[in-house]
mmCIF file of C-alpha atoms in Angstrom:
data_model
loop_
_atom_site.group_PDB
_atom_site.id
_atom_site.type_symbol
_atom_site.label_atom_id
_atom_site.label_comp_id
_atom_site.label_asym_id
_atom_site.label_seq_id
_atom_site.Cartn_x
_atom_site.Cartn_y
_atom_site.Cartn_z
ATOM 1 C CA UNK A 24 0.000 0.000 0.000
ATOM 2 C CA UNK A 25 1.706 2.957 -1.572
ATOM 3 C CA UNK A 26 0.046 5.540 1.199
ATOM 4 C CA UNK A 27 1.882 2.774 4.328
ATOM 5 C CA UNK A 28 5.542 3.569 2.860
ATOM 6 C CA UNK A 29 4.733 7.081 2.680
ATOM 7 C CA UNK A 30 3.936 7.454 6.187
ATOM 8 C CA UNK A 31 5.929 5.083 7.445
ATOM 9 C CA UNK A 32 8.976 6.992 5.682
ATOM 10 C CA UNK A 33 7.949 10.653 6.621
ATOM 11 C CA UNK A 34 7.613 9.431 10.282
ATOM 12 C CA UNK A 35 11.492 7.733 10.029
ATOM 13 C CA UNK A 36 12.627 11.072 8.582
ATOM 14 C CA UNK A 37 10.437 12.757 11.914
ATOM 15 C CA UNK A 38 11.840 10.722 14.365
ATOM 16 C CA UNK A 39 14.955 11.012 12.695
ATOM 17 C CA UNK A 40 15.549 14.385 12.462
ATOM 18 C CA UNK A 41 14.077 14.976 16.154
ATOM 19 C CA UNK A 42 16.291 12.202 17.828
ATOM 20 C CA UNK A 43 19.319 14.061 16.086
ATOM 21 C CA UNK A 44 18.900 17.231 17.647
ATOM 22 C CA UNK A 45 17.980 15.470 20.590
ATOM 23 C CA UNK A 46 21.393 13.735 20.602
ATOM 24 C CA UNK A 47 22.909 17.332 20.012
ATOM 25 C CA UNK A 48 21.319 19.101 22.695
ATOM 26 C CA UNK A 49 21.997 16.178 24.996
ATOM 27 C CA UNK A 50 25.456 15.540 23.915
ATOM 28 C CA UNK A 51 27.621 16.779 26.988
ATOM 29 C CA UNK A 52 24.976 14.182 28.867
ATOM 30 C CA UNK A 53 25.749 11.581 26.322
ATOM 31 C CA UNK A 54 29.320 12.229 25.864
ATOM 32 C CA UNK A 55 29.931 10.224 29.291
ATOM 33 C CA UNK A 56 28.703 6.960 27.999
ATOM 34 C CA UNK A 57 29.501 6.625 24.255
ATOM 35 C CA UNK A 58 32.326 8.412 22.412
ATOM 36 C CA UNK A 59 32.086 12.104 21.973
ATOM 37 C CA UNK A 60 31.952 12.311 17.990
ATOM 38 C CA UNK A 61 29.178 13.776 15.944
ATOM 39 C CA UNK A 62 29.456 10.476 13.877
ATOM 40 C CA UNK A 63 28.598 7.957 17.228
ATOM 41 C CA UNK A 64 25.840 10.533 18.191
ATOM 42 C CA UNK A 65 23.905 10.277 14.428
ATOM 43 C CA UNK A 66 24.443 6.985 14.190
ATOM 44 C CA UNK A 67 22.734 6.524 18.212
ATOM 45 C CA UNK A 68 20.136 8.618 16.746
ATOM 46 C CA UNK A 69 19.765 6.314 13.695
ATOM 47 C CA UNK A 70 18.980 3.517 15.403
ATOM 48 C CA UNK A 71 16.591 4.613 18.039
ATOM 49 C CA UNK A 72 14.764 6.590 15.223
ATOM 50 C CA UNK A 73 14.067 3.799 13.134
ATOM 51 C CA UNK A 74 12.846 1.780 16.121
ATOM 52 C CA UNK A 75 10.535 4.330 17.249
ATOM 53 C CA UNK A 76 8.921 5.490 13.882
ATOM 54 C CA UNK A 77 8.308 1.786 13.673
ATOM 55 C CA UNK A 78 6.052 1.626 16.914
ATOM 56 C CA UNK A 79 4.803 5.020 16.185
ATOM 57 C CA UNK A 80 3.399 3.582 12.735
ATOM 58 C CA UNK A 81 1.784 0.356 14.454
ATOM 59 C CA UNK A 82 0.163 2.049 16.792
ATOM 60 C CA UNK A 83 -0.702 5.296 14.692
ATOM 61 C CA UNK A 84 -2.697 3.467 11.958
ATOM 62 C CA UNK A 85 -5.055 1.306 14.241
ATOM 63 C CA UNK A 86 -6.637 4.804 14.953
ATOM 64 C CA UNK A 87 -8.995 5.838 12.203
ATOM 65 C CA UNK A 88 -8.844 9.162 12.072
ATOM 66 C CA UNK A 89 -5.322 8.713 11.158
ATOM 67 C CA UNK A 90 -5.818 5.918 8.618
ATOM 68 C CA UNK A 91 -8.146 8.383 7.080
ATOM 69 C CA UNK A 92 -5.675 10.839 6.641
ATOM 70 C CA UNK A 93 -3.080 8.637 5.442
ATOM 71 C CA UNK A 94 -5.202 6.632 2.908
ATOM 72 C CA UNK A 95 -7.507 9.811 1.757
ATOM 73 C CA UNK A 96 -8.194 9.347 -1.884
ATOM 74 C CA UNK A 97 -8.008 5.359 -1.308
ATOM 75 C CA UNK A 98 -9.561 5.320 2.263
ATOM 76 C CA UNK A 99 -12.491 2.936 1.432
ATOM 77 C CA UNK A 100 -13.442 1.191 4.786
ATOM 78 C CA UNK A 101 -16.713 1.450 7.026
ATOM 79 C CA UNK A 102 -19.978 0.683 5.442
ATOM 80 C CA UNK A 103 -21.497 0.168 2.042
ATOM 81 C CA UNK A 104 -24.837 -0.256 0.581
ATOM 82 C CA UNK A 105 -24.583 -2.889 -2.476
ATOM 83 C CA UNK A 106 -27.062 -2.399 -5.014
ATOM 84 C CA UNK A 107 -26.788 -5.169 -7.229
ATOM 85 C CA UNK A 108 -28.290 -5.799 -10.924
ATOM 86 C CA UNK A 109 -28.475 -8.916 -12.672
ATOM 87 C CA UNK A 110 -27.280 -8.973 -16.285
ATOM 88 C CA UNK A 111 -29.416 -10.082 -19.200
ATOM 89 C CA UNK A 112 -29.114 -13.577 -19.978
ATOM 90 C CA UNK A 113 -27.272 -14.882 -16.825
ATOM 91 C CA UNK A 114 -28.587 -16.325 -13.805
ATOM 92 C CA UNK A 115 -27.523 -14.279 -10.854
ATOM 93 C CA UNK A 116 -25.595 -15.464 -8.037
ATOM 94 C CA UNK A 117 -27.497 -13.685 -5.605
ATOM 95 C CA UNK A 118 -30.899 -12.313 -4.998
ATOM 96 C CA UNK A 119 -30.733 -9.490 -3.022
ATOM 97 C CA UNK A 120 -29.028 -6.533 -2.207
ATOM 98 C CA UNK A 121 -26.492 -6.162 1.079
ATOM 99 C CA UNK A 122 -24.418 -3.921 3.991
ATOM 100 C CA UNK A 123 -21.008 -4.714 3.470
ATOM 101 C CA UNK A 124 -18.410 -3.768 5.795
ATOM 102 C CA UNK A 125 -14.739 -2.806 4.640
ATOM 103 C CA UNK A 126 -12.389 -3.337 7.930
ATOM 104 C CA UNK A 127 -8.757 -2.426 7.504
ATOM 105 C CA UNK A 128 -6.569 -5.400 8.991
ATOM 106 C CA UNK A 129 -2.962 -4.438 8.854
ATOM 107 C CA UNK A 130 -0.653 -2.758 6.475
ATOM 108 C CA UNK A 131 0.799 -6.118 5.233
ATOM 109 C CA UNK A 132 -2.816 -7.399 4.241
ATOM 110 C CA UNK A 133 -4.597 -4.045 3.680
ATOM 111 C CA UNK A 134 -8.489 -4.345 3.903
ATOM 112 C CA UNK A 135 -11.019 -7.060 4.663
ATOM 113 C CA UNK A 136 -14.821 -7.009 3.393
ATOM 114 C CA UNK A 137 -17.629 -8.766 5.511
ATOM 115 C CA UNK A 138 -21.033 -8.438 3.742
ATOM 116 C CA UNK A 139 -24.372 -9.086 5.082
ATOM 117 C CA UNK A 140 -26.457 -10.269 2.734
ATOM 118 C CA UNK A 141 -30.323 -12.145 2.572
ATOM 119 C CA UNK A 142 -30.611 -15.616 1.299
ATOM 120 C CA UNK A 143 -33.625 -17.197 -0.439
ATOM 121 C CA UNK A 144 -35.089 -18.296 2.411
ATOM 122 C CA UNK A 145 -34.940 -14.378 3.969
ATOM 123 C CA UNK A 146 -32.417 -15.103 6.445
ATOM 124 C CA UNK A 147 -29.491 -13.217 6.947
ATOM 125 C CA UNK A 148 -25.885 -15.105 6.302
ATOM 126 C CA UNK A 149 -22.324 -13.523 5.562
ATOM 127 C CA UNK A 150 -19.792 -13.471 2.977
ATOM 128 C CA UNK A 151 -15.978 -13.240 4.301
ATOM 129 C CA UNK A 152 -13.782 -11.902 1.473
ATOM 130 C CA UNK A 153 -10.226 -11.689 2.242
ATOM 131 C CA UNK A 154 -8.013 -10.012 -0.487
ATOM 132 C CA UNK A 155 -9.001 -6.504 -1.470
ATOM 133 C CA UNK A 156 -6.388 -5.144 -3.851
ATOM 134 C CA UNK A 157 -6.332 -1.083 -4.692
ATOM 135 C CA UNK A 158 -4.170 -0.572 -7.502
ATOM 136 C CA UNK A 159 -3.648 2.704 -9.395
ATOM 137 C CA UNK A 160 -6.809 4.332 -10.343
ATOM 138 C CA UNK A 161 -8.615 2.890 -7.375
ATOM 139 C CA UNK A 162 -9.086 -0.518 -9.526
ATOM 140 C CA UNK A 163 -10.298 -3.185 -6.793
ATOM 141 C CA UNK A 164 -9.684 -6.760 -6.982
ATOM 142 C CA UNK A 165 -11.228 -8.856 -5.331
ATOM 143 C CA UNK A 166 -11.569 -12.419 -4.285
ATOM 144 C CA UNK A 167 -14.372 -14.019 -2.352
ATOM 145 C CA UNK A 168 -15.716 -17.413 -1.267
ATOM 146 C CA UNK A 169 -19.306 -17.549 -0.823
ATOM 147 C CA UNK A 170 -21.722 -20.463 1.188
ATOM 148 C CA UNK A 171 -24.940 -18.563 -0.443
ATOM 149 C CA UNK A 172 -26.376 -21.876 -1.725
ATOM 150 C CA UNK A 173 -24.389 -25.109 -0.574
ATOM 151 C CA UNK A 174 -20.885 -25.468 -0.551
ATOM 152 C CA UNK A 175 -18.494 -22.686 -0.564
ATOM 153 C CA UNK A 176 -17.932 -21.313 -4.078
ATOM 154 C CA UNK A 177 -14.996 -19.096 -5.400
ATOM 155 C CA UNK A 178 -15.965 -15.741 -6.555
ATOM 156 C CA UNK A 179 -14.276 -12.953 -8.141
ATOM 157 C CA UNK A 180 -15.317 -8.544 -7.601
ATOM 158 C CA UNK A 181 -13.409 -6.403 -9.920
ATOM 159 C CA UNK A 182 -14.161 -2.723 -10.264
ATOM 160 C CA UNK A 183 -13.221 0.990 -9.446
ATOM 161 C CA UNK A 184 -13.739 3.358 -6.189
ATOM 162 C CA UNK A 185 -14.592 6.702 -7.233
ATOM 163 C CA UNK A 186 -15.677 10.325 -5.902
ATOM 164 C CA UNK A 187 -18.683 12.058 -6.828
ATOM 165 C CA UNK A 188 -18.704 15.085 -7.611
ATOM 166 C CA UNK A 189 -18.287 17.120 -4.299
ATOM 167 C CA UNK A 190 -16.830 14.788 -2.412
ATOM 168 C CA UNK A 191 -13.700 14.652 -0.921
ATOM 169 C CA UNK A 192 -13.116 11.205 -0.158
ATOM 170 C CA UNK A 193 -14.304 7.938 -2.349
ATOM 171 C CA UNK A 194 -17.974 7.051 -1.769
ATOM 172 C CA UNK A 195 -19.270 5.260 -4.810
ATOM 173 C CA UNK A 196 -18.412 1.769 -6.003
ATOM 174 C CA UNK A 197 -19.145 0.398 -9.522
ATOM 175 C CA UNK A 198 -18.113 -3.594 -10.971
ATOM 176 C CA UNK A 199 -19.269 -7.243 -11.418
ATOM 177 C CA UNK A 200 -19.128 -10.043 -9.337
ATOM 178 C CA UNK A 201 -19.098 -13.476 -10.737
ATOM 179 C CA UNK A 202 -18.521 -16.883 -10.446
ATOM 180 C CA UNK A 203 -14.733 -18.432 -11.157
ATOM 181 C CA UNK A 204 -16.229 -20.844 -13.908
ATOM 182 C CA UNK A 205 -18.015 -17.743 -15.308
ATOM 183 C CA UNK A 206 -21.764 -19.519 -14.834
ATOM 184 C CA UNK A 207 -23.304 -16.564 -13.498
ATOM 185 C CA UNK A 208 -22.278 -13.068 -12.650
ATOM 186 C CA UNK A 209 -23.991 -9.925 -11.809
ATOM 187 C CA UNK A 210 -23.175 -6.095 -12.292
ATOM 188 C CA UNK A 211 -22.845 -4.291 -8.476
ATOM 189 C CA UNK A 212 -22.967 -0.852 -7.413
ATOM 190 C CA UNK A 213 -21.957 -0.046 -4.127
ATOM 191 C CA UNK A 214 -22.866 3.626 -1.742
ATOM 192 C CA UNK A 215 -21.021 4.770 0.816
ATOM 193 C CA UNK A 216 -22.756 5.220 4.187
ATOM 194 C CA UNK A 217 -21.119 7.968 6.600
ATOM 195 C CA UNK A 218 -20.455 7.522 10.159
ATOM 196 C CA UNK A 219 -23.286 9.840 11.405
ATOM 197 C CA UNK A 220 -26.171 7.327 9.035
ATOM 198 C CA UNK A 221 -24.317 4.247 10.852
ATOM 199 C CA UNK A 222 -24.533 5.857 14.136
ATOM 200 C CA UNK A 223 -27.791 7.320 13.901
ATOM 201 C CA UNK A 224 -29.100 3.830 12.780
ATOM 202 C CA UNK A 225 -27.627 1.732 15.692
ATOM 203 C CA UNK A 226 -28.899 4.112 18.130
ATOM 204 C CA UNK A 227 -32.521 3.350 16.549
ATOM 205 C CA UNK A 228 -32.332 -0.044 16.166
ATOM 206 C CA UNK A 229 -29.092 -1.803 17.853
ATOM 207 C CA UNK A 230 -27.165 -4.313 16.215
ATOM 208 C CA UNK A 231 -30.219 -4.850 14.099
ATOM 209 C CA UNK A 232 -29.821 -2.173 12.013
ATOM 210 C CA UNK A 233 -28.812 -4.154 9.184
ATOM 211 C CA UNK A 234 -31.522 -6.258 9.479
ATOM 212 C CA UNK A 235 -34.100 -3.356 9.657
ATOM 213 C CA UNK A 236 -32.724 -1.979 6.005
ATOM 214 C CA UNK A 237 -32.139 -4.971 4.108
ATOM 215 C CA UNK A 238 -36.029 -5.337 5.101
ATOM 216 C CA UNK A 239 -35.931 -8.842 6.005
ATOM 217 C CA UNK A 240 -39.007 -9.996 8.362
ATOM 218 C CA UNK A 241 -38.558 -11.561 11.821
ATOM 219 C CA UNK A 242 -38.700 -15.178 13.065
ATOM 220 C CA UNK A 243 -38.391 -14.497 16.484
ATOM 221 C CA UNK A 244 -35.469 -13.922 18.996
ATOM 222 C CA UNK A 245 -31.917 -14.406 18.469
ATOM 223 C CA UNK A 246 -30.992 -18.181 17.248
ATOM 224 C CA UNK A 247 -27.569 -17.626 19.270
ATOM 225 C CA UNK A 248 -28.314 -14.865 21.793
ATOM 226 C CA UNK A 249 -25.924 -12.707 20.348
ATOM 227 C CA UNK A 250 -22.844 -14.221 20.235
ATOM 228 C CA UNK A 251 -20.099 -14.196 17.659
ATOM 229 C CA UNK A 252 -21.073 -16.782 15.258
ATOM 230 C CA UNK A 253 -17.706 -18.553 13.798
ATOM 231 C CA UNK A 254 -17.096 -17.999 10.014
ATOM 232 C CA UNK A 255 -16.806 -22.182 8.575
ATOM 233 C CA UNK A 256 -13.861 -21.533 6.310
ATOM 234 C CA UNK A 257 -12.268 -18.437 8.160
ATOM 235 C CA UNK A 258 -12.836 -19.253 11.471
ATOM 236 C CA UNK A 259 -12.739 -15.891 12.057
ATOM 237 C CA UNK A 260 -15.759 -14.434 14.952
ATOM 238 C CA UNK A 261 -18.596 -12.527 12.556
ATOM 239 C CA UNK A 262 -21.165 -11.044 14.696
ATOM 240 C CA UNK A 263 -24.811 -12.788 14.560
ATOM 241 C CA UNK A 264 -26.906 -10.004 13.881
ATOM 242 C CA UNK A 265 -29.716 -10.560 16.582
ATOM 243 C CA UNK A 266 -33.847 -11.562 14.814
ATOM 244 C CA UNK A 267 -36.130 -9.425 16.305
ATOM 245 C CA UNK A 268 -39.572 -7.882 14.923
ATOM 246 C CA UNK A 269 -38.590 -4.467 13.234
ATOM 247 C CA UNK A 270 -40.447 -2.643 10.983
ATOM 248 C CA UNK A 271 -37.886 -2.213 7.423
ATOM 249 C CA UNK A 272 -38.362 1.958 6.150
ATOM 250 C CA UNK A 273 -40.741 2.166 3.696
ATOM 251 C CA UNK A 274 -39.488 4.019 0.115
ATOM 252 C CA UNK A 275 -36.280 5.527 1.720
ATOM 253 C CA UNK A 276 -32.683 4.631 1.588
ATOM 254 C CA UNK A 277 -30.296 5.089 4.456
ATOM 255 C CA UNK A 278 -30.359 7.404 7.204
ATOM 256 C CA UNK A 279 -33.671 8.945 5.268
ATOM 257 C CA UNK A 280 -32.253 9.745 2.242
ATOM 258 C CA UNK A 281 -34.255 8.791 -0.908
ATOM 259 C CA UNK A 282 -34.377 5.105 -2.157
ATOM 260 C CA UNK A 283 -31.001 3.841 -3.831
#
């Protein structure tokens, strides 16, 4: 991730240039332990700069402010409304729209998606996708393994992040999903929520929310009361969103902004 090296090299260059003049200003201090040359007192510097700007980094990106600032034009994560389309003459692979949420892992992996989705039979079930690649342009790649209906298949997203006009940061998504043998695809367009509509809507509804906009109908209480239901091929903890009886927003898209 091109925007990683940049801050990880402008905070080396920081720390290096401020544990420098630190050495300077503490050099009479110094001078008692290591030898008194300018050249031992960079090189000192050197060192302890390089191991700092490298826990400064780790610790600086978990915070999201800062990954938003570091990432801007390619700072895609938080939450997405997919509207998908089907595309004449193939069978689609799914049925129904979904909330998918773009987490940011770690610099070496970049970003995970999890997407909430409905399946035929109205319930709610997940898709883990674990490589999203942003190349130049904002091109996304994308692969995915879905357990929509049966066995997990392989799936493939390709497409391109963009702005719309006004904004400052990426919050529309356009591509195609499809299957790896190329029996059925569909064409996907994705819209960015913003903090303040995901906020707004867990205060109203909890960790239904998803539910509640995806409009799918209750069945009564929660299958697992709540807790983390384990992904079969990840194994990694999703969430179980909770199956209560909400009423889905008629004719309104999210946050009460007109229908997508």
């Amino acid at each position: 991730m091109r925007e990683m090296h940049r801050f990880q090299i402008a905070t080396a260059i920081f720390m290096g240039v401020f544990f420098t003049s630190l050495g300077y200003e503490l050099k009479p201090t110094i001078g008692a332990y290591v030898s008194g040359s300018a050249v031992a007192i960079v090189a000192l510097s050197i060192v302890i700069s390089a191991l700092m700007a490298n826990l400064a980094t780790t610790l600086l990106i978990k915070i999201r402010f800062v990954r938003k600032y570091v990432f801007r034009n390619n700072w895609i994560e938080g939450f997405w409304y997919n509207i998908d389309h089907g595309t004449e003459g193939k069978k689609d692979v799914f049925s129904a729209n979904a909330i998918s949420e773009i987490r940011f892992k770690d610099p070496s992996t970049g970003y995970q998606t999890v997407s909430y989705r409905l399946s035929e039979n109205r319930e709610i079930f997940t898709i883990s996708r674990n490589v999203i690649l942003l190349g130049a342009e904002n091109m996304y790649i994308n692969y995915t393994s879905s357990s929509a209906k049966g066995p997990f298949k392989p799936l493939i997203a390709a497409g391109f992040f963009f702005a719309s006009p006004g904004s400052k940061f990426i919050n529309t998504y356009d591509g195609v999903v499809m299957e790896m043998d190329g029996a059925s695809y569909f064409q996907q367009r994705a819209m960015r929520m913003s903090h303040k509509q995901v906020r707004s809507l867990r205060r109203e509804y909890g960790n239904d929310w998803v539910r509640v906009i995806l409009g799918a109908p209750a069945d009564g209480s929660a299958k697992d009361g709540g807790r983390g239901a384990t992904h079969p091929e990840e194994g990694t903890q999703l969430r179980k969103l909770s199956i209560v009886a909400t009423e889905p927003p008629q004719e309104q898209g999210l946050g009460g902004e007109p229908a997508l």
